[in-house]
Short mmCIF file of C-alpha atoms in Angstrom, two decimals:
data_model
loop_
_atom_site.label_atom_id
_atom_site.label_comp_id
_atom_site.label_asym_id
_atom_site.label_seq_id
_atom_site.Cartn_x
_atom_site.Cartn_y
_atom_site.Cartn_z
CA UNK A 160 -11.50 -65.44 -34.62
CA UNK A 161 -13.69 -62.47 -33.82
CA UNK A 162 -14.59 -61.46 -30.28
CA UNK A 163 -17.66 -59.26 -29.75
CA UNK A 164 -19.78 -57.97 -26.89
CA UNK A 165 -23.58 -57.88 -26.52
CA UNK A 166 -25.04 -55.29 -24.17
CA UNK A 167 -28.15 -55.94 -22.09
CA UNK A 168 -30.50 -53.89 -19.92
CA UNK A 169 -31.55 -55.02 -16.44
CA UNK A 170 -34.41 -57.09 -17.90
CA UNK A 171 -32.04 -58.98 -20.20
CA UNK A 172 -33.10 -57.31 -23.43
CA UNK A 173 -30.39 -56.20 -25.80
CA UNK A 174 -29.62 -52.49 -25.65
CA UNK A 175 -27.48 -50.09 -27.63
CA UNK A 176 -24.17 -49.34 -25.91
CA UNK A 177 -23.20 -45.83 -24.82
CA UNK A 178 -19.75 -46.48 -26.32
CA UNK A 179 -19.64 -48.04 -29.76
CA UNK A 180 -17.72 -51.33 -29.64
CA UNK A 181 -15.49 -52.83 -32.26
CA UNK A 182 -14.70 -56.38 -33.23
CA UNK A 183 -11.63 -57.70 -31.44
CA UNK A 184 -9.10 -60.26 -32.64
CA UNK A 185 -8.29 -61.60 -29.16
CA UNK A 186 -10.18 -62.21 -25.94
CA UNK A 187 -7.63 -60.09 -24.10
CA UNK A 188 -8.26 -57.09 -26.35
CA UNK A 189 -12.02 -57.43 -25.84
CA UNK A 190 -11.63 -57.67 -22.08
CA UNK A 191 -9.21 -54.74 -21.95
CA UNK A 192 -11.70 -52.60 -23.85
CA UNK A 193 -14.59 -53.50 -21.52
CA UNK A 194 -12.33 -52.72 -18.57
CA UNK A 195 -11.76 -49.23 -19.95
CA UNK A 196 -15.39 -48.34 -20.77
CA UNK A 197 -17.59 -50.33 -18.37
CA UNK A 198 -18.55 -47.27 -16.30
CA UNK A 199 -19.73 -45.40 -19.40
CA UNK A 200 -21.67 -48.46 -20.53
CA UNK A 201 -23.34 -48.79 -17.12
CA UNK A 202 -24.21 -45.07 -17.06
CA UNK A 203 -25.68 -45.51 -20.55
CA UNK A 204 -28.10 -48.24 -19.45
CA UNK A 205 -26.24 -51.51 -19.99
CA UNK A 206 -26.44 -53.65 -16.85
CA UNK A 207 -24.59 -56.68 -18.16
CA UNK A 208 -22.49 -57.75 -21.13
CA UNK A 209 -22.02 -61.05 -22.90
CA UNK A 210 -18.76 -61.97 -24.64
CA UNK A 211 -18.93 -64.00 -27.85
CA UNK A 212 -16.21 -65.73 -29.85
CA UNK A 213 -17.31 -66.17 -33.47
CA UNK A 214 -20.95 -66.16 -32.33
CA UNK A 215 -20.44 -68.64 -29.47
CA UNK A 216 -21.28 -67.29 -26.02
CA UNK A 217 -18.25 -67.37 -23.71
CA UNK A 218 -19.58 -65.69 -20.56
CA UNK A 219 -21.94 -63.07 -19.12
CA UNK A 220 -20.68 -60.35 -16.79
CA UNK A 221 -22.66 -57.93 -14.64
CA UNK A 222 -21.51 -54.32 -14.92
CA UNK A 223 -23.48 -53.50 -11.76
CA UNK A 224 -21.46 -56.05 -9.77
CA UNK A 225 -18.25 -54.45 -11.05
CA UNK A 226 -19.48 -51.07 -9.80
CA UNK A 227 -20.22 -52.49 -6.35
CA UNK A 228 -16.84 -54.22 -6.03
#
C-alpha cells in the first residue's frame, strides 16, 4: 500500500506543496509527516490536504482549521 497527500488551495485547485512529500507505507507515517509540516504547507499556500491510499481518497483535512485550533 502507498499513502500519498494531495495539496489544495482555498478554491480547491491542486497546488504545489511548500515541502516536498514522499510516498508513505503506512497511514500513521503519512499522518505523522503532515503533523510535522502542516504550518509550512499552510504558509506556502495549501489550505487543505487530501489523504489517498493507493489512489483511493481516505479523507480531506483543512490546514486552516488546524491553525485555528
